[in-house]
Each structure stands twice: as structure tokens, then as C-alpha cells.
Coordinates of C-alpha atoms in Angstrom, one line a residue:
Chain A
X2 CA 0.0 0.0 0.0
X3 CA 1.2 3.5 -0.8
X4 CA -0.2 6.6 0.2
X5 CA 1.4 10.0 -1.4
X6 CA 1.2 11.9 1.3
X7 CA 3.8 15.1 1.4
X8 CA 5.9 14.8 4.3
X9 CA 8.5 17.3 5.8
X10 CA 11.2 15.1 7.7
X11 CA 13.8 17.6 9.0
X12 CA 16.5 16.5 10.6
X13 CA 18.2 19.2 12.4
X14 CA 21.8 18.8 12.8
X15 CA 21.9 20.1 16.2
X16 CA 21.0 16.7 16.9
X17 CA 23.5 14.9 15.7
X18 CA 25.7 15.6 19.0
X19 CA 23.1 14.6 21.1
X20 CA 22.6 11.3 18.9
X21 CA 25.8 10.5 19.2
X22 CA 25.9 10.9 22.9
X23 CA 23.0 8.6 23.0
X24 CA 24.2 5.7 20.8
X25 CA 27.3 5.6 23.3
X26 CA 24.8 5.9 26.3
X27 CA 22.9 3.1 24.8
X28 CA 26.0 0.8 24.0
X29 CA 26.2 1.5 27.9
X30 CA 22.9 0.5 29.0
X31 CA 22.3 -2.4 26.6
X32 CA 25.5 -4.4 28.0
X33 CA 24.0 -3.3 31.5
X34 CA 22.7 -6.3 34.1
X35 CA 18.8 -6.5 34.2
X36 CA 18.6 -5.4 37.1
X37 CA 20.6 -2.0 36.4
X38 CA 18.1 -1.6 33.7
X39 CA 14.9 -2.5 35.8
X40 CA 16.2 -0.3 38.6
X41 CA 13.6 2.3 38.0
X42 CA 10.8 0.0 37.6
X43 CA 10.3 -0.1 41.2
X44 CA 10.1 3.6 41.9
X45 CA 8.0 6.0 41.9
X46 CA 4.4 5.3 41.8
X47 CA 5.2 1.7 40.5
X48 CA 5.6 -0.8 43.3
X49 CA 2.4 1.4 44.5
X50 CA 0.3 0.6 41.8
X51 CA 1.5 -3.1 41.7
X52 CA 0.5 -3.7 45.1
X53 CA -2.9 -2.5 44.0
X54 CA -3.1 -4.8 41.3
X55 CA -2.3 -7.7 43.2
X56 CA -5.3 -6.9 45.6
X57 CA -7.7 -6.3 43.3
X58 CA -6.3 -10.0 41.9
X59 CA -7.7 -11.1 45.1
X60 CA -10.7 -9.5 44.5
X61 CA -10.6 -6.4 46.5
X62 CA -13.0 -3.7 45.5
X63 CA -11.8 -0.5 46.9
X64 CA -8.3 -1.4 45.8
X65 CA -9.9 -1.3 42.2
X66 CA -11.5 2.0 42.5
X67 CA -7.9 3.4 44.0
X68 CA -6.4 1.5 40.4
X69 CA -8.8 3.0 38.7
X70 CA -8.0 6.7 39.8
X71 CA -4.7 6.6 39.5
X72 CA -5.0 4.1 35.8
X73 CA -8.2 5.4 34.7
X74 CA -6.7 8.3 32.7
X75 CA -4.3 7.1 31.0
X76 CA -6.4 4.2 29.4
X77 CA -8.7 6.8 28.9
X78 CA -5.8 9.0 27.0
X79 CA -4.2 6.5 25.0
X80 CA -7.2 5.5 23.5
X81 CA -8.8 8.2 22.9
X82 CA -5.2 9.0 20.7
X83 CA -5.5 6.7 18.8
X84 CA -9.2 6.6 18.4
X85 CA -10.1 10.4 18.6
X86 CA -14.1 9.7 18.5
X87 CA -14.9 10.3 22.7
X88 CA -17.6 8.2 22.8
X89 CA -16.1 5.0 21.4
X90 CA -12.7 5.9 23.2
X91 CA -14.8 5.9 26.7
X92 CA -16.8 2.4 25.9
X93 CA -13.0 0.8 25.0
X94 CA -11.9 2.3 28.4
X95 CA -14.5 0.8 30.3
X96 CA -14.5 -2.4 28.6
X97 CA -10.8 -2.0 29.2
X98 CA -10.8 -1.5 33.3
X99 CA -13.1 -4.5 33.5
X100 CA -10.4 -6.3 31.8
X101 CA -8.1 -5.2 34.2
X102 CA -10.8 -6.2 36.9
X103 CA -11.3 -9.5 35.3
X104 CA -7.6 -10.3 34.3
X105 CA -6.1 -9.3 37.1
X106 CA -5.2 -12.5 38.7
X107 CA -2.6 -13.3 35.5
X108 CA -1.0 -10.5 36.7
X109 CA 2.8 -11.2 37.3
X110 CA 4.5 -8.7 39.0
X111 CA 8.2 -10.6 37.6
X112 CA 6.9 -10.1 34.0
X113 CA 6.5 -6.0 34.2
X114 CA 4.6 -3.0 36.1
X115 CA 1.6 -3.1 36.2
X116 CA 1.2 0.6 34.1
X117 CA 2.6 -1.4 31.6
X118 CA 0.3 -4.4 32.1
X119 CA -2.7 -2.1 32.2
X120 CA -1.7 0.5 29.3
X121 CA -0.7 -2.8 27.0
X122 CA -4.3 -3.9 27.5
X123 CA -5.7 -0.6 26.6
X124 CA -3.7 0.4 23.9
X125 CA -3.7 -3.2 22.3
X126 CA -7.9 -3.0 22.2
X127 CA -7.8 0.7 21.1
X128 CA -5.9 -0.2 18.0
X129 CA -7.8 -3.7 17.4
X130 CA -10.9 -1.3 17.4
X131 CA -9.4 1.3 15.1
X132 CA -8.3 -1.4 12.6
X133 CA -11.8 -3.0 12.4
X134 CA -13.8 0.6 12.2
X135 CA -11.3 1.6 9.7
X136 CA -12.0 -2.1 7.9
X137 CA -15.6 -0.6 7.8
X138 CA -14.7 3.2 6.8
X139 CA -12.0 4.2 4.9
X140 CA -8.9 3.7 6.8
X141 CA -6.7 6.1 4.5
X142 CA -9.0 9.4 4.8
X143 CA -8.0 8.7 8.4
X144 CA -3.9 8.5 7.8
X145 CA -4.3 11.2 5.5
X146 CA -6.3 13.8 8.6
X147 CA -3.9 12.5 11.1
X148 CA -0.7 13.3 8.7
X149 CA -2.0 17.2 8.6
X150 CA -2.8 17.5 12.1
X151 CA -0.6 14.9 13.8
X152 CA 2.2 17.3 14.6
X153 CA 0.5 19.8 15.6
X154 CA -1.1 18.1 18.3
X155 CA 1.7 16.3 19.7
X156 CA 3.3 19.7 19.7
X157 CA 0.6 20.7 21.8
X158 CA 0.8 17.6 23.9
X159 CA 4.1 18.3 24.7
X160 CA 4.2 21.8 25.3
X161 CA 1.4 21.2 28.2
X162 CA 3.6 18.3 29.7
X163 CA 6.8 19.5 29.1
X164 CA 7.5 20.4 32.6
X165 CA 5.7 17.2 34.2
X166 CA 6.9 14.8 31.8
X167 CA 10.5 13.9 31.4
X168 CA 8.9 11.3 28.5
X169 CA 7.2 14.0 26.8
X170 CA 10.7 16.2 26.4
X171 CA 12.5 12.7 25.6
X172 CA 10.2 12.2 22.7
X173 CA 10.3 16.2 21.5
X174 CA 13.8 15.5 21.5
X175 CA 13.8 12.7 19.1
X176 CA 15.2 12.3 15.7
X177 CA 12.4 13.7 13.8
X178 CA 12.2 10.3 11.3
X179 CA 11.9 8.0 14.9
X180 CA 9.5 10.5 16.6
X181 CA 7.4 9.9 13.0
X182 CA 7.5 6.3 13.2
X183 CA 6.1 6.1 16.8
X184 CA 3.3 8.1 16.5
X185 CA 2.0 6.7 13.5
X186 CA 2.7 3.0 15.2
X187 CA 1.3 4.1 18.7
X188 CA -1.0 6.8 18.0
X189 CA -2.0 6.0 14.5
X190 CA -2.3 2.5 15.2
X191 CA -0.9 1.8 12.0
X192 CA 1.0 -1.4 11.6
X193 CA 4.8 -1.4 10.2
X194 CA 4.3 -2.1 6.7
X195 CA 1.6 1.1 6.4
X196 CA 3.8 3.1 8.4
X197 CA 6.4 2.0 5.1
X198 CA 3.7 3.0 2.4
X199 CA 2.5 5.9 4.1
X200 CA 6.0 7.5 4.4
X201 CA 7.8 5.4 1.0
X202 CA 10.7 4.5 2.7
X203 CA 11.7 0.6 3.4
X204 CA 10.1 -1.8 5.9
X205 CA 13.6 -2.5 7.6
X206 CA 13.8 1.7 7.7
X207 CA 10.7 1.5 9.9
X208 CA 11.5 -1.0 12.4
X209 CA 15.2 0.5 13.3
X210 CA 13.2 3.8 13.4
X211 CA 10.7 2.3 15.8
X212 CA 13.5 0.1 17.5
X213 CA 15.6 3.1 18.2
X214 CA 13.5 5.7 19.1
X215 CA 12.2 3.7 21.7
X216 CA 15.5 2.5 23.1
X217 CA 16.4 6.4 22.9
X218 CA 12.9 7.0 24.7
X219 CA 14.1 4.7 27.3
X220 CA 17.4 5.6 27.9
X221 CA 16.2 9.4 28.6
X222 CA 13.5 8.1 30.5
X223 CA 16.1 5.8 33.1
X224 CA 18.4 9.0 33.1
X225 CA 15.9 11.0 34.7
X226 CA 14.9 8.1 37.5
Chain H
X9 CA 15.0 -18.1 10.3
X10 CA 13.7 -16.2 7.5
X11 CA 14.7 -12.8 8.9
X12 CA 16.0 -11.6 12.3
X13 CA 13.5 -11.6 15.1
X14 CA 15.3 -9.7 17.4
X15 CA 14.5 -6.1 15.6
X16 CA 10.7 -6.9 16.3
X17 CA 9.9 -6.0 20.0
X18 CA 9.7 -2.5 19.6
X19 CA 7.3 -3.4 17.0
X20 CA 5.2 -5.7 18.8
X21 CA 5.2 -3.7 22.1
X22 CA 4.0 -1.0 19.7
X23 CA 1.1 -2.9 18.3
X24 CA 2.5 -2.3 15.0
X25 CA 2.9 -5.9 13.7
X26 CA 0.1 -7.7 11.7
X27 CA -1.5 -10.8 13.2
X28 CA 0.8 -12.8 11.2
X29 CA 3.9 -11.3 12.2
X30 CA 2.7 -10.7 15.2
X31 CA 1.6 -14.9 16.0
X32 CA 5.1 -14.8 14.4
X33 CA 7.0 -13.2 17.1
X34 CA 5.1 -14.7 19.8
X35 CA 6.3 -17.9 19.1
X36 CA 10.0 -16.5 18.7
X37 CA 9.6 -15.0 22.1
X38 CA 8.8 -18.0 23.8
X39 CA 12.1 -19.3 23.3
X40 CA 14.5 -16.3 23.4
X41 CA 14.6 -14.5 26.6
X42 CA 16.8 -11.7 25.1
X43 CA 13.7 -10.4 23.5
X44 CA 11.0 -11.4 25.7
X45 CA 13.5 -9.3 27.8
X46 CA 13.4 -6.6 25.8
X47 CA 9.9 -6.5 25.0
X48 CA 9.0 -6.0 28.7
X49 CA 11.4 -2.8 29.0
X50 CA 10.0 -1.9 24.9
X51 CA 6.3 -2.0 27.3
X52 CA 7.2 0.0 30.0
X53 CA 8.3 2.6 27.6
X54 CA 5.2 2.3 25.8
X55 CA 3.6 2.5 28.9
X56 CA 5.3 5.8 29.5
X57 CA 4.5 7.2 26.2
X58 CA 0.9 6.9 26.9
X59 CA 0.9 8.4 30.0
X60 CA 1.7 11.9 28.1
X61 CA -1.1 12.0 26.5
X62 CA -3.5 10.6 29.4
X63 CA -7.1 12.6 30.0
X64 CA -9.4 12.4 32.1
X65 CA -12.3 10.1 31.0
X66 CA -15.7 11.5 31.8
X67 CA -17.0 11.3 35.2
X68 CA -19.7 9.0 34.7
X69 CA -17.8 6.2 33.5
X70 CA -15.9 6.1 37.5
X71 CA -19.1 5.3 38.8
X72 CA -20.5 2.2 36.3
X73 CA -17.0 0.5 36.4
X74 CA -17.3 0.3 39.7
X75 CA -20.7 -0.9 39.8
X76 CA -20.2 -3.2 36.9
X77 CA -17.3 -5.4 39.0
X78 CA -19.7 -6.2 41.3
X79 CA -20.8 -8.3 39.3
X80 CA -18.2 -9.3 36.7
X81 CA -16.2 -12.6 37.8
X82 CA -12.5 -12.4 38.1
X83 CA -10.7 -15.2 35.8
X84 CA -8.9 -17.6 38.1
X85 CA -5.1 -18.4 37.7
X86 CA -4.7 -20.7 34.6
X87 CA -5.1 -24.4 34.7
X88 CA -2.5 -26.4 33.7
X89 CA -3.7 -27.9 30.3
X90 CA -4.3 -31.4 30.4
X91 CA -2.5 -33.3 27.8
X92 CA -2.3 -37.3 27.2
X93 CA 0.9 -38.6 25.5
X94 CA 0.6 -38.7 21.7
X95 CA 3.2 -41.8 20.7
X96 CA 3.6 -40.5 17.2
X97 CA 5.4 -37.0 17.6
X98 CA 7.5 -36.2 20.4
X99 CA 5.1 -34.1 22.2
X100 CA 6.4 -30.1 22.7
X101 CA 5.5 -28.4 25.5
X102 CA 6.5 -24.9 25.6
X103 CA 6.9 -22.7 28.0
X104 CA 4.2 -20.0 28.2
X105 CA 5.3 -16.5 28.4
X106 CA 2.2 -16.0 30.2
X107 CA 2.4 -12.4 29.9
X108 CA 2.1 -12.5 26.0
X109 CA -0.3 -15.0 27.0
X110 CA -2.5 -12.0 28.5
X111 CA -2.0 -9.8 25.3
X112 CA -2.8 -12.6 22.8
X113 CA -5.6 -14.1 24.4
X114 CA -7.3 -10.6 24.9
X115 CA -6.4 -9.4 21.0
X116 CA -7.9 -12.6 20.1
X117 CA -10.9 -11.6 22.1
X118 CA -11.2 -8.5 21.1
X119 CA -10.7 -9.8 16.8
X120 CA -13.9 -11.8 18.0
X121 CA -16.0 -8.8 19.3
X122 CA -15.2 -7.0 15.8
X123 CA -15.2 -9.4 12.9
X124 CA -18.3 -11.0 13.4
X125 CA -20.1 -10.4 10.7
X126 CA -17.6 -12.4 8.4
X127 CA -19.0 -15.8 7.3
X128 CA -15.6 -17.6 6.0
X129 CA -15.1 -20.4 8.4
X130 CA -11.3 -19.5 8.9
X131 CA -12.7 -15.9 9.6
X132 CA -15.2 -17.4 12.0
X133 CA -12.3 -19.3 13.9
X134 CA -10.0 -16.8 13.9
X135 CA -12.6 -14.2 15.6
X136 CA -14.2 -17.0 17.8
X137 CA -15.0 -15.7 21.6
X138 CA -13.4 -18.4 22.7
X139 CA -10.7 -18.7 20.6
X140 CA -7.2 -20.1 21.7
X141 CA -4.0 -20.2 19.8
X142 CA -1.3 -22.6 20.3
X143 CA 2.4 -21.7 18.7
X144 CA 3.8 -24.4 17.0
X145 CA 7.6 -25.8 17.2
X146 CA 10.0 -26.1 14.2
X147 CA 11.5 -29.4 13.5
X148 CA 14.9 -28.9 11.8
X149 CA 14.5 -31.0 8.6
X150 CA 18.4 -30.6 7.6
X151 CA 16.9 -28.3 4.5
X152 CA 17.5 -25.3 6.8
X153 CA 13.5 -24.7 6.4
X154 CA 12.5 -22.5 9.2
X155 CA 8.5 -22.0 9.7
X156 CA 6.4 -20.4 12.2
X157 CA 2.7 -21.2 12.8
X158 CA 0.0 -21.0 14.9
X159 CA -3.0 -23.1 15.7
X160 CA -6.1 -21.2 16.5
X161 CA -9.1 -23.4 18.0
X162 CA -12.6 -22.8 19.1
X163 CA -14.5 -25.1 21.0
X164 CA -17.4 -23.8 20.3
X165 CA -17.3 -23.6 16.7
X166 CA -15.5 -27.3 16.8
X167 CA -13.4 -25.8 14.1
X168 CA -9.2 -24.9 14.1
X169 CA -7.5 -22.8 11.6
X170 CA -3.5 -23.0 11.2
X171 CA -1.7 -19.9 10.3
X172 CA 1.6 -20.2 8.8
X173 CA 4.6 -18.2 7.6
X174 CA 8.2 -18.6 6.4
X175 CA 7.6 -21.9 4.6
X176 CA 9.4 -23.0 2.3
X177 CA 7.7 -23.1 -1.7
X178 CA 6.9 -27.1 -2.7
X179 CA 7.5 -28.1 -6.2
X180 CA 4.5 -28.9 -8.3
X181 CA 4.6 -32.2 -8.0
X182 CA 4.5 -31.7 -4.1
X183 CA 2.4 -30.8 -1.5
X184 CA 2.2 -29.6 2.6
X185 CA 0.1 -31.8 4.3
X186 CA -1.2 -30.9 7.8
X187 CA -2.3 -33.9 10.3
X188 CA -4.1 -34.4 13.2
X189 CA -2.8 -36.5 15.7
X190 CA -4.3 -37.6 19.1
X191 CA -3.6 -40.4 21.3
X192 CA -4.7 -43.0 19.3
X193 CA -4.6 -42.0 15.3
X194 CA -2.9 -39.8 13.0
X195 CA -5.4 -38.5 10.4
X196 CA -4.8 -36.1 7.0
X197 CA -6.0 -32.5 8.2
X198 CA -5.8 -31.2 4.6
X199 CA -3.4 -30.0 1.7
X200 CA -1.9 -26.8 1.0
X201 CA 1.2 -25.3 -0.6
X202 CA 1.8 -21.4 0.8
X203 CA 1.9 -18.4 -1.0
X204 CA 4.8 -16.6 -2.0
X205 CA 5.7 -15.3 1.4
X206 CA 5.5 -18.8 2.6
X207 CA 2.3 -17.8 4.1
X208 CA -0.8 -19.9 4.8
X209 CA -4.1 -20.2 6.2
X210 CA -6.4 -23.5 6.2
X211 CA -9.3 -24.9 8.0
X212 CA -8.3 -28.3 9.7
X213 CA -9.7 -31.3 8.7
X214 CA -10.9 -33.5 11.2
X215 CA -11.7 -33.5 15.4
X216 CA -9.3 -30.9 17.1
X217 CA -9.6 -30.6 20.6
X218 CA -7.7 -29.5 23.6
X219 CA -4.2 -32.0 23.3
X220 CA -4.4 -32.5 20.4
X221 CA -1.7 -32.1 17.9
X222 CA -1.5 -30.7 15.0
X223 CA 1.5 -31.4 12.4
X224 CA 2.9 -30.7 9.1
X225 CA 4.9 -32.4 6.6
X226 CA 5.5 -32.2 2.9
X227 CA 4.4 -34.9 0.9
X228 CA 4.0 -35.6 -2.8
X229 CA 1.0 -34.2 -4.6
X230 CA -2.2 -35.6 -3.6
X231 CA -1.3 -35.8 0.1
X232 CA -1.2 -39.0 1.6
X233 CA -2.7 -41.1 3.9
X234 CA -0.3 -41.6 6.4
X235 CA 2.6 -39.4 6.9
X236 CA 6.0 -40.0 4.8
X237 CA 7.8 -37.4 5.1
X238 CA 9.7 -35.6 8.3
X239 CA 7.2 -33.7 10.6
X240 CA 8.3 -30.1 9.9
X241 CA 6.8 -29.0 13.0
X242 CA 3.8 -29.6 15.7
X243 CA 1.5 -27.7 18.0
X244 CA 0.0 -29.0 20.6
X245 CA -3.5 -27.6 20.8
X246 CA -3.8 -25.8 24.4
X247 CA -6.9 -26.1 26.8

């Protein structure tokens, strides 16, 4: 599939430094122990929030309703990226947190957080759902909207976070190309061969894109813990 | 193996594969701990990625969560499938990444609550409520043929579909044949020869249940009635 959309990709080369500061950061990080790298797992709000899960696993209700303030909005969030329509964004939620409700005894604490447990659930049905309505529709009118408006509204995302969120500045830092290739993946909810068509360039191009901007995302993300 | 694997978690904790690349992957994570490694840190990023663009949900929707759990059943830990010996193949049991577990079985859940309305019987399987997929193992047949596959059963429907990729083209005069072995027989599932990605989908021929296995060899055209050639590989059929 191939989709002419025109595409602006600069790639400012006051980044290169900083790239090249990260490749040798990330040579570090990836011949790091696991445990180095899981070291900020456990902080922060984390281990809170798995302790949670593991009582609503036993089937505590007010444990629940604390997950679900602290989770609730950003299931609510993601979906609603990659979805956009509010209405259908808060029926996957819900359907979502009941998931989480009913699911939550295959928790494992060893495997992962349980943000990611919960936002991998909630992101996975958001972009089932967008894939099937866009089955029914026509899925390109939709690339094509989010191409004009997608930067424009992650700019806006991240000039509201950009003091809260040390993700949000990670990902405005990104090599323009790799900040492309993760929206389209997480917030288009395209999959890596339309990501291909839709900006021309090879599959292979893609995935390293994906692969490293997320590795990039991480890195930041564990220098700031 | 056809390509490298190990480029693909970023992918998959994306969402971004297909379901064949992503049944794909999934098997290849179940026995490489480097990248199921790798895609739990690839989901924690993801996870943080999402929480920047996180929103409120309306008000209302606090209120009939919490009322609907009162009433919605919690799954309990999952059994341990029962399986009896099955003397023809060696039996492989796989270690279940039971987090990927989680993610597959709810994708395949939520493939059943949108494609419904599709009245092809491998469709029908695929998108089945209670559909369960069971990876499949390779069998090194000394040709340096690598496949992956995936077989996808529903109770209910009493049907099972087997996905395939990165097999090998047959010659004309040959065939893939898929079998279904249990503890007493080994019966022809069906023929097929993949496309030109080495992909495949087919119906399976015959009971499949819970144990069961299901296993592929090429044969000469026609297919035949009991397996001659090597099993290229096997998947047992999970509860």
C-alpha cells in the first residue's frame, strides 16, 4: 500500500551531537545487568500501583476503585489518541478497566509493572478497534487527517507536559524520522508495513526507526529516574 | 530463520505488527529471553508514552465501572492444560510467556467482538469468543527450512484454523500436508502449498480438541494417507 502523502522530515543537525551521545549511552545501557536496567521500575508510583493490582487480583473492590483513579486516565488517554471519537474511546476504556478487573489474577509482578500491564491492554484493544472501524470506513481518509494534524497536536501535547513529563521532552527531543515512526505506530495505530507505504521509505527503515527511538525514549526516560 | 527476530519487539510492544507477524514473534519469544526481555522494557516505555497524552475520562464512567465489577467474575489463575501422551510425535510443550499469553488471548478476544459479521469459516475461527492459539515448534529438517505457525481453535465452533509463515515453496509435484494426531490416530487434516511469502491459512480437517496435535509435513501431490515425510513441526492444541 502506498499513500502519497507530502511529508516534511527535517533533521536538524543540532541533533546529531546529542545522537551521538545517546548511541554511546545506549551501548552502555544495553550491555547493563537486568537489574541495572529495571532499577527504576520499582520507583516511583510503580511498586504502588503493583500492590494495588495484586489486591484487586484477590478481589478487592476499593483497591480497584484506587487502580482505577490513578490508571483510569491514561487508558482513557491512550485510547482516545488513537481513536479520537470520545464516545467509542470511553466504551474501550470501560470495557478495558473491566479487563483489568477480570484479568487481574494473570498478573505477574516478575513479568513487568503493572502501568505497563494495564496501558498494553488498553492500547492493544484501542488499536484492534481502530483497525476493524477503519475495515468498515475508509482507513486512508483517516492517515491522511492525522498526517496534517498529527504534529500539531503532539506539539501541543508536549508543550502542556513539558515540565511534568520527562517522556514528553525525551520524545520532542527525538530524531524527527523515529519520533514519526512512533506516533503513526502508537497513536495512528498503523501497523509497520503502512507506516512503510505511508512515508515510502523501506520496511527495515521503519522497524530501526521504531527500535531506536524507543530505546532512545528509554534511555532518557532511566536517566531522569 | 527467514529474517532476524530480534528487531521486532519494539514493534510488537508497539502494536505495530500484523496478526501474522505478530503470531510470528510470539512464538520466537517463547524461546528467546533476550527479546522477551526486551519487550518487557519496549512496554514500560510504551507505557510511559501513553501516560503523556493521558485525560481524564468523563465522570460517569468512575461510577459504572465500579458498579459493573460487582458483578463481573475475576478469571482464576490458569489451569494447567491437560494433555495425554501422543506416541507419534514427540510431544512439545512450551513454556508460556504468560504475559504475552494475556496480550494474545485478549487481542484474540477483542478480533472476535469486531469481525463477526464475516462468514468464512477461517474468519469465523480466527474471531471466535473463545478462541485459543497454540504456537507451534519447528522441527529442523536438515533443508535449513524455518516455519512459524499458529494453531487457532474454538471449541465452540468445533473448528481450528492454522496460520503459517516462512515456509518454504513445494515443487509442483508436491504438496504440505497438515495432520491431526491424538492419542490414538494420525489423520490427513488437509493439503496446501503457501503463497509466495511462505504464508498460509487453512481450516483443519478433522476433530481438534484441547491435546491434540497438529503437524505438518510435505508430501507428494495428492497428500497421503499416512505421513511419509519428516514432521516439519507440531503444535499441541492448548486447553
Amino acid at each position: 500500500m502506498t499513500i502519497a502523502v507530502p511529508l516534511t522530515l527535517p533533521i536538524p543537525s543540532l541533533f546529531r551531537p546529542r545522537l551521538n551521545r545517546g548511541r554511546r549511552r545506549l551501548a552502555w545501557y544495553l550491555m547493563q545487568p537486568n537489574d541495572a536496567a529495571h532499577g527504576w521500575r520499582a520507583k516511583d508510583g510503580g511498586a504502588v500501583l503493583t500492590e494495588l493490582l495484586v489486591s484487586v487480583a484477590g478481589g478487592d473492590t476499593d483497591a480497584f476503585a484506587q487502580l482505577y483513579d490513578r490508571m483510569a486516565a491514561v487508558v482513557f488517554g491512550v485510547i482516545k489518541r488513537v481513536l479520537v471519537d470520545p464516545t467509542m474511546s470511553e466504551e474501550v476504556a470501560q470495557d478495558v478497566m473491566l479487563e483489568v478487573w477480570r484479568n487481574a489474577p494473570r498478573f505477574e509482578a516478575t513479568r513487568g509493572s503493572a502501568s505497563a500491564w494495564i496501558t498494553t491492554i488498553a492500547h492493544r484493544r484501542a488499536v484492534d478497534r481502530v483497525r476493524s472501524e477503519q475495515a468498515m470506513r475508509d482507513r486512508l481518509d483517516r492517515v491522511s487527517a492525522m498526517e496534517e494534524t498529527a504534529i500539531d497536536d503532539v506539539e501541543d501535547q508536549v508543550m502542556r507536559a513539558a515540565d511534568r513529563s520527562a517522556m514528553s521532552e525525551a520524545m520532542e527531543n527525538l530524531n524527527g524520522d523515529q519520533r514519526r515512526a512512533l506516533e503513526l505506530a502508537y497513536f495512528g495505530g498503523l501497523t509497520q508495513t503502512e507506516i512503510a507505504g505511508t512515508l515510502g521509505v523501506p520496511l527495515g527503515t521503519v522497524k530501526s526507526r521504531m527500535r531506536q527511538g524507543m530505546i532512545t525514549l528509554r534511555v532518557a526516560l532511566e536517566a531522569t529516574r | 530463520m527467514s529474517e532476524p527476530m530480534h528487531d521486532l519487539a519494539a514493534a510488537y510492544a508497539l502494536h505495530a505488527l500484523d496478526d501474522l507477524e505478530r503470531a510470528r514473534f510470539e512464538h520466537h519469544v517463547e524461546t528467546c529471553p533476550e527479546c522477551a526481555e526486551e519487550v518487557a522494557q519496549m512496554a514500560e516505555t510504551a507505557a510511559a508514552l501513553a501516560a503523556t497524552v493521558a485525560e481524564e475520562p468523563p465522570a460517569a464512567m468512575r461510577g459504572r465501572v465500579l458498579a459493573a465489577i460487582e458483578s463481573v467474575p475475576q478469571e482464576g489463575a490458569a489451569p494447567a492444560p491437560s494433555i495425554e501422551e501422543a506416541p507419534a510425535v514427540r510431544r512439545v510443550v512450551t513454556p508460556v510467556w504468560s504475559w504475552i499469553a494475556v496480550a494474545a488471548v485478549l487481542a484474540v478476544a477483542v478480533l472476535s467482538w469486531t469481525a463477526l459479521r464475516s462468514t468464512d469459516t477461517v474468519e469465523d475461527v480466527l474471531a471466535a469468543p473463545d478462541a485459543v492459539r497454540s504456537a507451534a515448534v519447528a522441527t529442523d529438517d536438515g533443508a535449513g527450512r524455518f516455519a512459524s505457525a499458529t494453531v487457532v481453535h474454538s471449541a465452540e465452533l468445533g473448528q481450528a484454523v492454522l496460520i503459517v509463515d516462512g515456509l518454504a515453496a513445494v515443487g509442483d509435484d508436491r504438496t504440505y500436508e497438515a495432520w491431526v494426531i491424538d492419542a490414538t490416530s494420525v489423520s490427513p487434516a488437509g493439503l496446501f502449498v503457501p503463497d509466495e511469502d511462505g504464508a498460509a491459512r487453512i481450516q483443519i480437517e478433522g476433530t481438534v480438541g484441547p491435546g491434540v496435535i497438529v503437524a505438518v509435513t510435505e508430501e507428494t501431490a495428492g497428500g497421503a494417507d499416512t505421513p511419509q515425510g519428516a514432521v516439519l513441526f507440531t503444535a499441541e492444541v492448548d486447553a
